[in-house]
Coordinates of C-alpha atoms in Angstrom, one line a residue:
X1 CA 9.0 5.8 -27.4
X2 CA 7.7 9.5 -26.0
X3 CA 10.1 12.2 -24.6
X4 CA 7.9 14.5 -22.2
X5 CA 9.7 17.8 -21.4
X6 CA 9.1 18.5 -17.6
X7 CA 7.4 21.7 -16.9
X8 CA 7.7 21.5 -13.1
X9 CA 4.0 22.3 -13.1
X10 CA 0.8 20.8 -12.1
X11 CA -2.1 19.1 -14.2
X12 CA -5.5 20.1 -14.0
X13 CA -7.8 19.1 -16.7
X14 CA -5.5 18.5 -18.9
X15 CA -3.2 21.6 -18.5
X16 CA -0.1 21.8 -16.9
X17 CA -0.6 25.1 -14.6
X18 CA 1.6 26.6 -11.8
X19 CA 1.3 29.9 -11.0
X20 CA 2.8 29.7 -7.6
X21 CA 6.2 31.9 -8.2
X22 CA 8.2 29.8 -5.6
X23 CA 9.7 26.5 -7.1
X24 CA 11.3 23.7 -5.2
X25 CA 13.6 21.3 -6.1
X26 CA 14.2 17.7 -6.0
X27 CA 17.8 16.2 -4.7
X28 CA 19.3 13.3 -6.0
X29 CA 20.1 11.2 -2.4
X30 CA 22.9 9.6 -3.7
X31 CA 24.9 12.5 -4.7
X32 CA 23.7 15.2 -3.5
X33 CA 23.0 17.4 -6.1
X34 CA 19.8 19.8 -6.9
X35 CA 18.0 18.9 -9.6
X36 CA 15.9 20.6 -12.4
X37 CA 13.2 22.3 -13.1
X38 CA 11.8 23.7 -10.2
X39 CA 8.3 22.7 -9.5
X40 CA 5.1 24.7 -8.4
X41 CA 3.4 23.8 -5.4
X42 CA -0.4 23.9 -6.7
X43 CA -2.1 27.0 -4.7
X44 CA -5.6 27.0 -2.9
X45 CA -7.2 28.1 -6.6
X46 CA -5.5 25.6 -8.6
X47 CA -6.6 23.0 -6.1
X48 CA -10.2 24.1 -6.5
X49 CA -9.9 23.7 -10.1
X50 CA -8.7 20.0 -9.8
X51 CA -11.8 19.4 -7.9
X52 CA -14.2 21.1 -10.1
X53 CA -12.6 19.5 -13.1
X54 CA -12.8 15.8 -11.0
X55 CA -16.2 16.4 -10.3
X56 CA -17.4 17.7 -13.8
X57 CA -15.7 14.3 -15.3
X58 CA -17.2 12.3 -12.5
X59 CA -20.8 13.2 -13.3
X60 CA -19.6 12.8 -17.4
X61 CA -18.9 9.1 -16.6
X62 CA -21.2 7.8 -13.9
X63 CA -22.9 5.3 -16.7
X64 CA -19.8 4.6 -18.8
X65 CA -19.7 1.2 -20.0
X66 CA -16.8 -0.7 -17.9
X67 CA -14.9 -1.6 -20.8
X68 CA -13.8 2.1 -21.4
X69 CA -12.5 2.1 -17.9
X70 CA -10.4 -0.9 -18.8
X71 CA -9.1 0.5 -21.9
X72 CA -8.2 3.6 -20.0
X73 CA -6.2 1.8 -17.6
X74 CA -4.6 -0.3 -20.3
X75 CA -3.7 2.5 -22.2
X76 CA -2.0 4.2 -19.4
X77 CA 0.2 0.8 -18.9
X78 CA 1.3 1.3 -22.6
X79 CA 2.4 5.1 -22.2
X80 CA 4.2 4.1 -19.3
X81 CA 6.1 1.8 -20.9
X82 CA 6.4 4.1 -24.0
X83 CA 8.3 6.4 -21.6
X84 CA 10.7 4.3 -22.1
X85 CA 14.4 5.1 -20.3
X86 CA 13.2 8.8 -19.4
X87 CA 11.2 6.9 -16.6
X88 CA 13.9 4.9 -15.3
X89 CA 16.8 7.5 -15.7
X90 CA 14.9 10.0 -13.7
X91 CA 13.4 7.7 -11.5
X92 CA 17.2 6.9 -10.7
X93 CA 18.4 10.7 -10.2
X94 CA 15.0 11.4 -7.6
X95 CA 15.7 7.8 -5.4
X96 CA 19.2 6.4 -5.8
X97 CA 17.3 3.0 -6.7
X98 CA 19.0 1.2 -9.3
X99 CA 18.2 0.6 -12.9
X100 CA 17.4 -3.1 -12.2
X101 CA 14.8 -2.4 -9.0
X102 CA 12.9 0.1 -11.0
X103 CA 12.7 -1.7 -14.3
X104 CA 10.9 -4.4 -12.2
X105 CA 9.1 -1.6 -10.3
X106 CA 7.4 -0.6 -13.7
X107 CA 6.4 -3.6 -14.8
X108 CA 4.8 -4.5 -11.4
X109 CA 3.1 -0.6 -11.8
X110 CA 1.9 -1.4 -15.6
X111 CA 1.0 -5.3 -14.5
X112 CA -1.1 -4.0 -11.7
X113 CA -3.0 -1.9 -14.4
X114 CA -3.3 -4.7 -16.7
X115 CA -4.9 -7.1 -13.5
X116 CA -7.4 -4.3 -12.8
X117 CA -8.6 -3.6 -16.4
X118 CA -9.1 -7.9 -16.2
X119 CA -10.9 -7.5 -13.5
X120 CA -13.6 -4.6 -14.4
X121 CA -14.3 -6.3 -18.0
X122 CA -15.4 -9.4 -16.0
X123 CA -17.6 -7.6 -13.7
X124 CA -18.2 -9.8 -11.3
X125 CA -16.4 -7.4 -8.5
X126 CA -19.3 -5.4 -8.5
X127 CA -20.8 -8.5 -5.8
X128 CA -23.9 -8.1 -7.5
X129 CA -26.4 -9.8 -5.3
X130 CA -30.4 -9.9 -6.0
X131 CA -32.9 -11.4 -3.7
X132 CA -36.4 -11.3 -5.8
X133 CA -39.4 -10.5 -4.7
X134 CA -42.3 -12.7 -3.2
X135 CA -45.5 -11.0 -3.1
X136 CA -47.4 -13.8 -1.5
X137 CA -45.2 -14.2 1.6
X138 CA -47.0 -13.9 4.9
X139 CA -47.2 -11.9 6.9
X140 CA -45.9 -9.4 4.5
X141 CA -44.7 -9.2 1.4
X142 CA -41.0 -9.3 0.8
X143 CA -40.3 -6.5 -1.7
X144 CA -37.9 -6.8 -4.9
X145 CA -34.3 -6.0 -3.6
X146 CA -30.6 -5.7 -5.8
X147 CA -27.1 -4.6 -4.4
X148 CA -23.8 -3.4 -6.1
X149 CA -21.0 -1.8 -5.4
X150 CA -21.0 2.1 -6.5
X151 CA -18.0 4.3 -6.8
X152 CA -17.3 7.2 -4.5
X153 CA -16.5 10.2 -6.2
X154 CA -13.1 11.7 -6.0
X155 CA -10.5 9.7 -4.6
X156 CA -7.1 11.7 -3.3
X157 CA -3.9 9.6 -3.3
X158 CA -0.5 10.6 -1.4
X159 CA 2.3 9.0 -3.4
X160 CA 4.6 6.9 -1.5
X161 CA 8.4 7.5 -1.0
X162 CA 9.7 3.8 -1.1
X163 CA 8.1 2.8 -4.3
X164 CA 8.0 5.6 -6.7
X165 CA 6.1 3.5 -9.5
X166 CA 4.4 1.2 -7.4
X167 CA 2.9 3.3 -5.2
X168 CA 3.3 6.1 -7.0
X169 CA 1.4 8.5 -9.3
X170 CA 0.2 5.5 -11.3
X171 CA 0.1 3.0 -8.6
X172 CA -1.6 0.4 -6.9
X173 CA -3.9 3.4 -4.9
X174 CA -4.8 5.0 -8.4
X175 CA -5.1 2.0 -10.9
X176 CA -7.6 0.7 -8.0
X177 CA -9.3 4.0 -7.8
X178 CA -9.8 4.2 -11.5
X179 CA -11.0 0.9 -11.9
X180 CA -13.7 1.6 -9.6
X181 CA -15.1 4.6 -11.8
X182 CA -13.5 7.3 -9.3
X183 CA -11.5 10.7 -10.4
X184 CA -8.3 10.6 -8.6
X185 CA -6.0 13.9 -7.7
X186 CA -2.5 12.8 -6.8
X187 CA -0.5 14.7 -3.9
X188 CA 3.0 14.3 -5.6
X189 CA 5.7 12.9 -3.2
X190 CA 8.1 15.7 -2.8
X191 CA 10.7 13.4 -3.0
X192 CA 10.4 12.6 -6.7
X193 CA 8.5 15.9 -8.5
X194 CA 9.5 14.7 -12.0
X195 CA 8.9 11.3 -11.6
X196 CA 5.4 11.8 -10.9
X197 CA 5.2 14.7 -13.6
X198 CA 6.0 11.9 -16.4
X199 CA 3.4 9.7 -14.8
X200 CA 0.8 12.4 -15.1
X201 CA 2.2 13.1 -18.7
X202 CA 1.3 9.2 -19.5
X203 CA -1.8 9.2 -17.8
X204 CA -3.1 12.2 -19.5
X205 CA -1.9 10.7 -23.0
X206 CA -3.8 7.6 -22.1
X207 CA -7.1 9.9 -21.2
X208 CA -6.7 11.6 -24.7
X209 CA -6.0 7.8 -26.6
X210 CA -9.6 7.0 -25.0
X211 CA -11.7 10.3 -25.5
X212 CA -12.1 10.5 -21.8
X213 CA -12.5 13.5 -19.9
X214 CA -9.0 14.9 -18.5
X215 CA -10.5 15.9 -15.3
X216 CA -10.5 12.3 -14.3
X217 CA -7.0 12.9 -13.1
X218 CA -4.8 15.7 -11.5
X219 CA -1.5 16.0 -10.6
X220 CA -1.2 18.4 -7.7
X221 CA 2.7 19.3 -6.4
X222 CA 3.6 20.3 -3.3
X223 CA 3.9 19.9 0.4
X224 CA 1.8 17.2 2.7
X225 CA 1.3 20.0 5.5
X226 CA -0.3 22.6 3.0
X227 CA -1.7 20.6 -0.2
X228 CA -2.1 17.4 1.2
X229 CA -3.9 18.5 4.1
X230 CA -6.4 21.2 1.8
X231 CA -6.7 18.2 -1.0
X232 CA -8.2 16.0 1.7
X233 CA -10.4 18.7 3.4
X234 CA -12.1 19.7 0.2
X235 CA -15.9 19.4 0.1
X236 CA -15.8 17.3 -3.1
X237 CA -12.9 14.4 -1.4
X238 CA -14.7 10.9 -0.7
X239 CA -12.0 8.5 0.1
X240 CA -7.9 9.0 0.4
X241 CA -5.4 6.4 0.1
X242 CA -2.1 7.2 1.7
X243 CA 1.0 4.9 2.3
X244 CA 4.2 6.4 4.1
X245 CA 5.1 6.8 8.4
X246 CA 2.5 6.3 10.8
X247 CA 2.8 10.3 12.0
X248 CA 1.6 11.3 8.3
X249 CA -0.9 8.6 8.1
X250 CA -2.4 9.4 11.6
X251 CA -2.4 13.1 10.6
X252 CA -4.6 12.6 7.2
X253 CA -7.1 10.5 9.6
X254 CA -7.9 13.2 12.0
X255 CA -8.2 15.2 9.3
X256 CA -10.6 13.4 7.6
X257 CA -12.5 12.8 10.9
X258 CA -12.8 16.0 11.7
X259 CA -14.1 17.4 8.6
X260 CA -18.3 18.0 8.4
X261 CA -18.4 15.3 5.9
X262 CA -15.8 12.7 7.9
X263 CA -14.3 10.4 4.6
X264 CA -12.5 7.1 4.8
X265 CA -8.6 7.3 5.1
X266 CA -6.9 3.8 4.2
X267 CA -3.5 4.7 5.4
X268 CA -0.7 1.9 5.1
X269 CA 1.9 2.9 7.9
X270 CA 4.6 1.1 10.1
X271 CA 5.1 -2.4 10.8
X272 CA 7.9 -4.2 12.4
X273 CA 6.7 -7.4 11.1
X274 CA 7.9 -10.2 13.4
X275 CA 9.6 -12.8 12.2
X276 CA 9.5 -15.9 14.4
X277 CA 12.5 -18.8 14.0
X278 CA 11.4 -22.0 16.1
X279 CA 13.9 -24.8 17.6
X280 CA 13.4 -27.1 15.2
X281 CA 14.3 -24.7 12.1
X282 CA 17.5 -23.4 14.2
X283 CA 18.7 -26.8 14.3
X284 CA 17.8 -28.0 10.5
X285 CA 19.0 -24.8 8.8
X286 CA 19.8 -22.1 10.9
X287 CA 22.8 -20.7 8.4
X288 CA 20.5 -21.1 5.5
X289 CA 17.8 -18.7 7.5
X290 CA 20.3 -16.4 8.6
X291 CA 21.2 -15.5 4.7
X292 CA 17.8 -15.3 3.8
X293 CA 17.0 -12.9 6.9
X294 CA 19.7 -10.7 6.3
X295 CA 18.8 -10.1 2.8
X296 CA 15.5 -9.2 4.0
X297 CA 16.7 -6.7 6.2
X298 CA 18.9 -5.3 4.2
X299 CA 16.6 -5.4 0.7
X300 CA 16.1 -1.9 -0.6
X301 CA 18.0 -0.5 2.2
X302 CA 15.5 -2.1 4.7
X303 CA 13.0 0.6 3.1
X304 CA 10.4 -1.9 2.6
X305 CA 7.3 -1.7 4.9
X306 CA 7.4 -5.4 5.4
X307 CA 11.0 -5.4 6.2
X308 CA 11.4 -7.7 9.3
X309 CA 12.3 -5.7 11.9
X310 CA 11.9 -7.9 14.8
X311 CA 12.9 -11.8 15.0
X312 CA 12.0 -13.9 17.8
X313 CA 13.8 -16.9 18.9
X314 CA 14.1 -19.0 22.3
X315 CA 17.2 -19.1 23.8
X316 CA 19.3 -22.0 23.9
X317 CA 23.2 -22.6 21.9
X318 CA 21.2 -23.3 18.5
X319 CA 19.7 -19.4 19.0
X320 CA 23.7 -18.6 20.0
X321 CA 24.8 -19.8 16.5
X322 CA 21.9 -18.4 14.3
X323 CA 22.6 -14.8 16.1
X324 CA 26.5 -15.3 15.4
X325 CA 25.2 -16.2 11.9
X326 CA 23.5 -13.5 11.3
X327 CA 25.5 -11.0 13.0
X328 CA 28.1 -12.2 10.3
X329 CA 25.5 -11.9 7.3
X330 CA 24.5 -8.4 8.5
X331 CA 28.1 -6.9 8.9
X332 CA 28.9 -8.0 5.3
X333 CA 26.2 -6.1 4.1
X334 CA 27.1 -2.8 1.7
X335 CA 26.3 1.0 2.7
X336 CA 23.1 1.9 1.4
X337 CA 21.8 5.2 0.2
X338 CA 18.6 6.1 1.2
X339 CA 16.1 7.9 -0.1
X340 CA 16.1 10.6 1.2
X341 CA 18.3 12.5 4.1
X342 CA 15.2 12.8 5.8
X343 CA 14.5 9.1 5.9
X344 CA 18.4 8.9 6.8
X345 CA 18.0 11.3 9.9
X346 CA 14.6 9.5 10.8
X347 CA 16.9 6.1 10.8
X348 CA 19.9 7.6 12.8
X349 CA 17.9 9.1 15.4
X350 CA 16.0 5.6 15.8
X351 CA 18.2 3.2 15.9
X352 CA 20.3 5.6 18.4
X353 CA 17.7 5.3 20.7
X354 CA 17.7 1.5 20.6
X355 CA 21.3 1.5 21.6
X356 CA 20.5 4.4 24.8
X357 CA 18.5 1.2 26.0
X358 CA 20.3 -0.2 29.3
X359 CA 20.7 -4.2 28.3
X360 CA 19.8 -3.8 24.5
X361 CA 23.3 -5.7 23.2
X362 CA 24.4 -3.7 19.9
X363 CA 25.3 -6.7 17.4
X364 CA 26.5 -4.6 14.7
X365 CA 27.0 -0.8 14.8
X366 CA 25.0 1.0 11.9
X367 CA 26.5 4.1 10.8
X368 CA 25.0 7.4 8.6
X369 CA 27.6 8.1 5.8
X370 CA 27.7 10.4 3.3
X371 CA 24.7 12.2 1.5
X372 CA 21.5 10.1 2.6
X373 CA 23.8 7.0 3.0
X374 CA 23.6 4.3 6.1
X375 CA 25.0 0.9 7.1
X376 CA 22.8 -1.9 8.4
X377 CA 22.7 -2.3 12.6
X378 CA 21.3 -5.6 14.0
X379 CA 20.5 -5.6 18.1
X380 CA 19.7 -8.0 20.4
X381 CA 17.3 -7.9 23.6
X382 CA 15.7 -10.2 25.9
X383 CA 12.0 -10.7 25.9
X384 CA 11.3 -9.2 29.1
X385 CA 13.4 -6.1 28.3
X386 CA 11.6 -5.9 25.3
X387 CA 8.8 -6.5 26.6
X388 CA 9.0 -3.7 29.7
X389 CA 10.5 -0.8 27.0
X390 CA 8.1 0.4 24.7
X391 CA 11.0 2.3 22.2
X392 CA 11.8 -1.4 21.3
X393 CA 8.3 -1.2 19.6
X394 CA 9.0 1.7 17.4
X395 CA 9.8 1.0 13.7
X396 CA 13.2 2.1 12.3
X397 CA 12.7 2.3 9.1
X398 CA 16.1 1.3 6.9
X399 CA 18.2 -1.7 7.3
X400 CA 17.7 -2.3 10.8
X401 CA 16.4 -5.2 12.8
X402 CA 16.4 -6.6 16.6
X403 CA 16.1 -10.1 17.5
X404 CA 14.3 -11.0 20.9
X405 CA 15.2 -13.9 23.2
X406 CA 12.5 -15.3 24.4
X407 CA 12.9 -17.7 27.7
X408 CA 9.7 -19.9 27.0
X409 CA 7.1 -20.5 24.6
X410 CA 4.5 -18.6 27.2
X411 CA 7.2 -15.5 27.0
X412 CA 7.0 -16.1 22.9
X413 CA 3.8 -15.9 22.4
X414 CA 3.2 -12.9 24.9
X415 CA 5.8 -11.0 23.1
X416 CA 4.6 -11.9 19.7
X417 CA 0.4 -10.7 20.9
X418 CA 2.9 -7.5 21.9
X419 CA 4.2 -6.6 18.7
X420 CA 0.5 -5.4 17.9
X421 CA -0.7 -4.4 14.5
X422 CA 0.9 -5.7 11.5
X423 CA 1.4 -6.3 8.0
X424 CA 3.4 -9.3 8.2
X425 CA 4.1 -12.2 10.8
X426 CA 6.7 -14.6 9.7
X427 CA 6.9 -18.6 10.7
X428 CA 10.2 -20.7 10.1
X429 CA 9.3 -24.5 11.6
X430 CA 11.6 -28.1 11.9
X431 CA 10.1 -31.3 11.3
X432 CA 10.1 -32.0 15.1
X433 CA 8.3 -28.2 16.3
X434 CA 5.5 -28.9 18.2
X435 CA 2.6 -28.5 15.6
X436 CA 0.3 -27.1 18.8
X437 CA 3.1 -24.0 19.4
X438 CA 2.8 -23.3 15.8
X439 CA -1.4 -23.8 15.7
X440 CA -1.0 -21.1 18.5
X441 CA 1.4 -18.4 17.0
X442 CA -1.0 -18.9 13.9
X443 CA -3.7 -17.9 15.9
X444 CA -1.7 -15.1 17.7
X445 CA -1.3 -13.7 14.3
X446 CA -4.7 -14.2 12.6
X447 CA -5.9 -11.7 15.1
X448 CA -2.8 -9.2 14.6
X449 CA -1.3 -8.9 11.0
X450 CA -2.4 -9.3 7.4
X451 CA -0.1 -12.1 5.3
X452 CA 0.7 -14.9 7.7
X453 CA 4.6 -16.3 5.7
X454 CA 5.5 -19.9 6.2
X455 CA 9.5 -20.6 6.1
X456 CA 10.1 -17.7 3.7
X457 CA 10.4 -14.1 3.8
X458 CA 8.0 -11.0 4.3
X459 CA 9.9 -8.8 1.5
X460 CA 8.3 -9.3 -2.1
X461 CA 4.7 -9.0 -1.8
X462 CA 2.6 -10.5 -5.0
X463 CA 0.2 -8.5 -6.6
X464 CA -2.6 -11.1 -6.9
X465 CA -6.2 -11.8 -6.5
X466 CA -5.5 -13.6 -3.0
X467 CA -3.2 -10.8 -1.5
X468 CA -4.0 -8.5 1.7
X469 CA -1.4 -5.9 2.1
X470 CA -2.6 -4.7 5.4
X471 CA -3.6 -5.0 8.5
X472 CA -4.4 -4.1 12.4
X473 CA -3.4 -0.5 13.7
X474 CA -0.2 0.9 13.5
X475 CA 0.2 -1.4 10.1
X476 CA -2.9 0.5 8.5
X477 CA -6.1 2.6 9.7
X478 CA -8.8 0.2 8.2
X479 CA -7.5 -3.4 8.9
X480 CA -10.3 -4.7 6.8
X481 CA -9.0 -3.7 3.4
X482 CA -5.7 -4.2 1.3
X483 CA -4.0 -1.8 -0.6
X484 CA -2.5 -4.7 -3.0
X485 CA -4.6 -6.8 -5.2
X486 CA -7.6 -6.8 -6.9
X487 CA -9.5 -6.1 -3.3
X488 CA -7.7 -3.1 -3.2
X489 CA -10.8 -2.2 -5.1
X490 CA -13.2 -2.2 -3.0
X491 CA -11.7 0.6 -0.8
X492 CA -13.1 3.2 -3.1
X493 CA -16.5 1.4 -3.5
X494 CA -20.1 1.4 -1.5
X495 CA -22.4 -1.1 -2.1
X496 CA -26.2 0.6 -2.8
X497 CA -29.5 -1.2 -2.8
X498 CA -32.4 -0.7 -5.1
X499 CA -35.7 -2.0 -4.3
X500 CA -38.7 -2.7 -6.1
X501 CA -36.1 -0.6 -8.8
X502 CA -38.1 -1.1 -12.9
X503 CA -35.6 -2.8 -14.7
X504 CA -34.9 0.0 -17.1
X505 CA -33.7 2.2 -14.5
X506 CA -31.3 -0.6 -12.6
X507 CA -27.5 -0.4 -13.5
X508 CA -26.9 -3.7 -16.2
X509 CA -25.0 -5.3 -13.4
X510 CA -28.7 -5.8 -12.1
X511 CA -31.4 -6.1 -14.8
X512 CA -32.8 -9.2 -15.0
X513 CA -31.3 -9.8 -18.5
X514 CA -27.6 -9.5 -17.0
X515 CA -26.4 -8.2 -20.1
X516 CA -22.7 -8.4 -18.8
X517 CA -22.9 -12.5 -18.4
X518 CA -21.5 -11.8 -14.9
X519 CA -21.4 -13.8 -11.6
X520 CA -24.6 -12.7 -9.4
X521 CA -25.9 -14.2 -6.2
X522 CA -29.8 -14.4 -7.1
X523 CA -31.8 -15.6 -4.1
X524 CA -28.8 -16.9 -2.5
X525 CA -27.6 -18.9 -5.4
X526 CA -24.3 -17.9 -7.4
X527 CA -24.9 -18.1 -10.8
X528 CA -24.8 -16.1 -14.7
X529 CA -28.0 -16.8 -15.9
X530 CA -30.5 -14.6 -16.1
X531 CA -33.5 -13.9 -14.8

């Protein structure tokens, strides 16, 4: 095990610099006390640095062999975990999440490392594709031409509130970015300094275990408004990763857009992901449901961004005694601290306009309590109320949800196209359902969300080769990516042709020897062998 002593500071190139005399301090949500140290926002110079640094190391290891990457990224997975109970204890003092959610936070963090460094010492990612030349061809000759994916250059990443390993300093955006071959500069989330500060601590131990330049990661503190916002403006950005409210993701777009050199934002934001309960299911297991639902809602203090936060059902007695149900299920439910009392306010001030709604019946009252703290709330509309109010729309992000009445199947499956951009869409089905209503909710949703979940629950997403963690706008800016999995990948990629390229000067992914033994597409055929 390694003890790091926090500085409050941030790293640049290996050095742990703040010379920005105002500090600012993290508070524990669940108790309300300030914490310590106080940390340095980075200032315009130091930010420069980080770039300069990024850029020297990017240009260092443009042709490093793709094993080192991997041993980078395992290596930062073992000083993470060499961290030990540092990690979880402050991780604890920052959030208010308990010792058992962030123990399995950290080994989904150091897991998701692991499944990148797999997948860059295959190689085949790279979609190597090679369409050889044909010099006798009429009327002209077709010409000698090779793609790959390329890295960008230096990826900026906006650590998330909700998962502070996961999505954090070492998270899914960073592991992906790395794996790629990028330089990544971290905007710490305010809301957990240190946290992040002992994730740059293990990353930089894991940079000096591999003989890698430190530049190829910084750790920059401060606030979204004034470092975030200069991080992603710089000259030298080429892609940003963000995952937090739609306002902040929306604001780091235009941003990006507006810049001389526009850059790609892949925001994850808000999603109410509906959750649709048909006849059938009602009648076969509608208690069963009910308990499952309300642990959904209430999972992590309904702070997951696939939290279901809007259930549609058709009317009818069975619909009567699943809402009783789950009315029941969500009053039972504990006070939650959130993670912040700005997330609590944010909640409060949501879910308070839900119930200014004229016909919106309030199921169980939600309450804020002490410090960041709050009590679940569960509403109930009908469809066409819903349907007419837009603030029904909005996400409330906490342990919240409304369930929509729905007088037909037509009004179902209007509602459901209504709910827009996604992450999630939820089916539960009966044996009897009509398989054509559920062909056509499938279809509603393969046009609006990114993970369509049969009879089970959006919460829990699986960090696998398969997964898509996205989705249409509001769920994300760039609906044809996922921030979760191995394709998370190919956000901070572009694929680059070289034609009529000598062999000597093509990348190995390419030569005609394939020296890496990976999968190519040559002339339209997937194969290994070589040329």
């Amino acid at each position: 095990m390694t003890t790091h002593t926090l500085t409050g500071r941030n790293l640049i190139d290996g050095q742990w610099v703040g010379s920005d005399p105002k500090t600012t301090r993290a508070v524990n949500p669940a108790t309300g006390a300030v914490l310590e140290p106080g940390f340095h926002a980075a200032t315009a110079d130091e930010i420069e640095q980080a770039f300069a640094a990024a850029m020297s190391a990017y240009a260092a290891t443009r042709d490093l062999p793709a094993t080192r990457w991997a041993d980078l990224l395992d290596a930062i997975a073992d000083q993470i975990m060499a961290l030990g109970d540092q990690l979880l204890t402050t991780g604890q003092n920052e959030t208010a999440l308990p010792p058992a959610r962030l123990t399995g936070e950290r080994a989904r963090t150091t897991g998701q490392l692991k499944l990148f460094a797999a997948l860059i010492r295959d190689g085949s990612w790279v979609d190597a594709v090679i369409d050889r030349a044909d010099p006798n061809r009429q009327p002209l000759p077709k010409p000698d031409v090779r793609r790959m994916n390329q890295s960008l250059g230096p990826v900026v990443v906006f650590g998330a509130s909700n998962f502070p390993f996961a999505f954090g300093a070492c998270g899914g955006d960073t592991a992906s970015a790395l794996a790629a071959g990028n330089p990544v500069l971290v905007k710490a989330h305010t809301g957990h300094p240190a946290t992040n500060e002992l994730f740059a601590a293990a990353v930089l131990a894991a940079l000096r275990q591999t003989n890698l330049p430190t530049g190829l990661f910084s750790l920059l503190q401060g606030s979204g408004t004034k470092v975030g916002a200069a991080m992603v403006k710089h000259p030298a950005a080429m892609a940003v990763g963000f995952t937090g409210s739609k306002s902040g993701g929306c604001a780091l777009f235009d941003l990006a857009a507006a810049r001389p050199r526009p850059i790609p934002v892949y925001a994850e934001m808000g999603s109410l992901n509906p959750f649709v309960i048909l006849p059938g299911a009602l009648r076969e297991r509608r208690d069963t449901i009910a308990e499952g639902l309300a642990g959904s809602i209430t999972l992590g203090g309904g702070q997951f961004c696939t939290k279901p936060g809007l259930v549609f059902v058709l009317d009818g007695p069975d619909a009567d005694a699943f809402v009783a149900k789950l009315t029941e299920k969500i009053s039972a439910a504990p006070a939650f601290t959130l993670l912040n009392a700005g997330i609590q306010k944010s909640f409060h001030e949501m879910t308070g306009k839900f119930q200014q709604v004229d016909q919106v019946k309030v199921r169980v009252a939600g309450a804020c309590t002490a410090t960041a703290g709050a009590t679940a709330s569960l509403y109930e509309v009908t469809a066409s109320r819903w349907i007419s109010e837009a603030t029904l729309r909005d996400e409330a992000f906490g342990p919240a949800s409304l369930v929509v009445r729905c007088e037909n199947e037509r009004q179902l499956l209007d509602a459901i196209e209504l709910a827009g951009g996604n992450l999630t869409g939820s089916i539960h089905t009966g044996s009897a359902d009509d398989t054509e209503l559920v062909r056509r909710i499938v279809r509603v949703f393969e046009q609006t969300v990114g993970r369509i979940v049969f009879n089970g629950y959006p919460t829990g997403v699986e960090v696998c080769h398969a997964m898509v963690h996205g989705g249409p706008y509001p769920a994300t800016t760039t609906p044809g990516f996922t921030s979760v999995g191995t394709s998370a990948i190919r956000r901070f990629v572009r694929p680059v042709a070289y034609q009529n390229t000598p062999d000597a000067l093509l990348p190995a992914e390419l030569r005609n020897a394939n020296p890496r033994g990976i999968l190519r597409l040559i002339d339209g055929k997937a194969t290994r062998d070589s040329i």
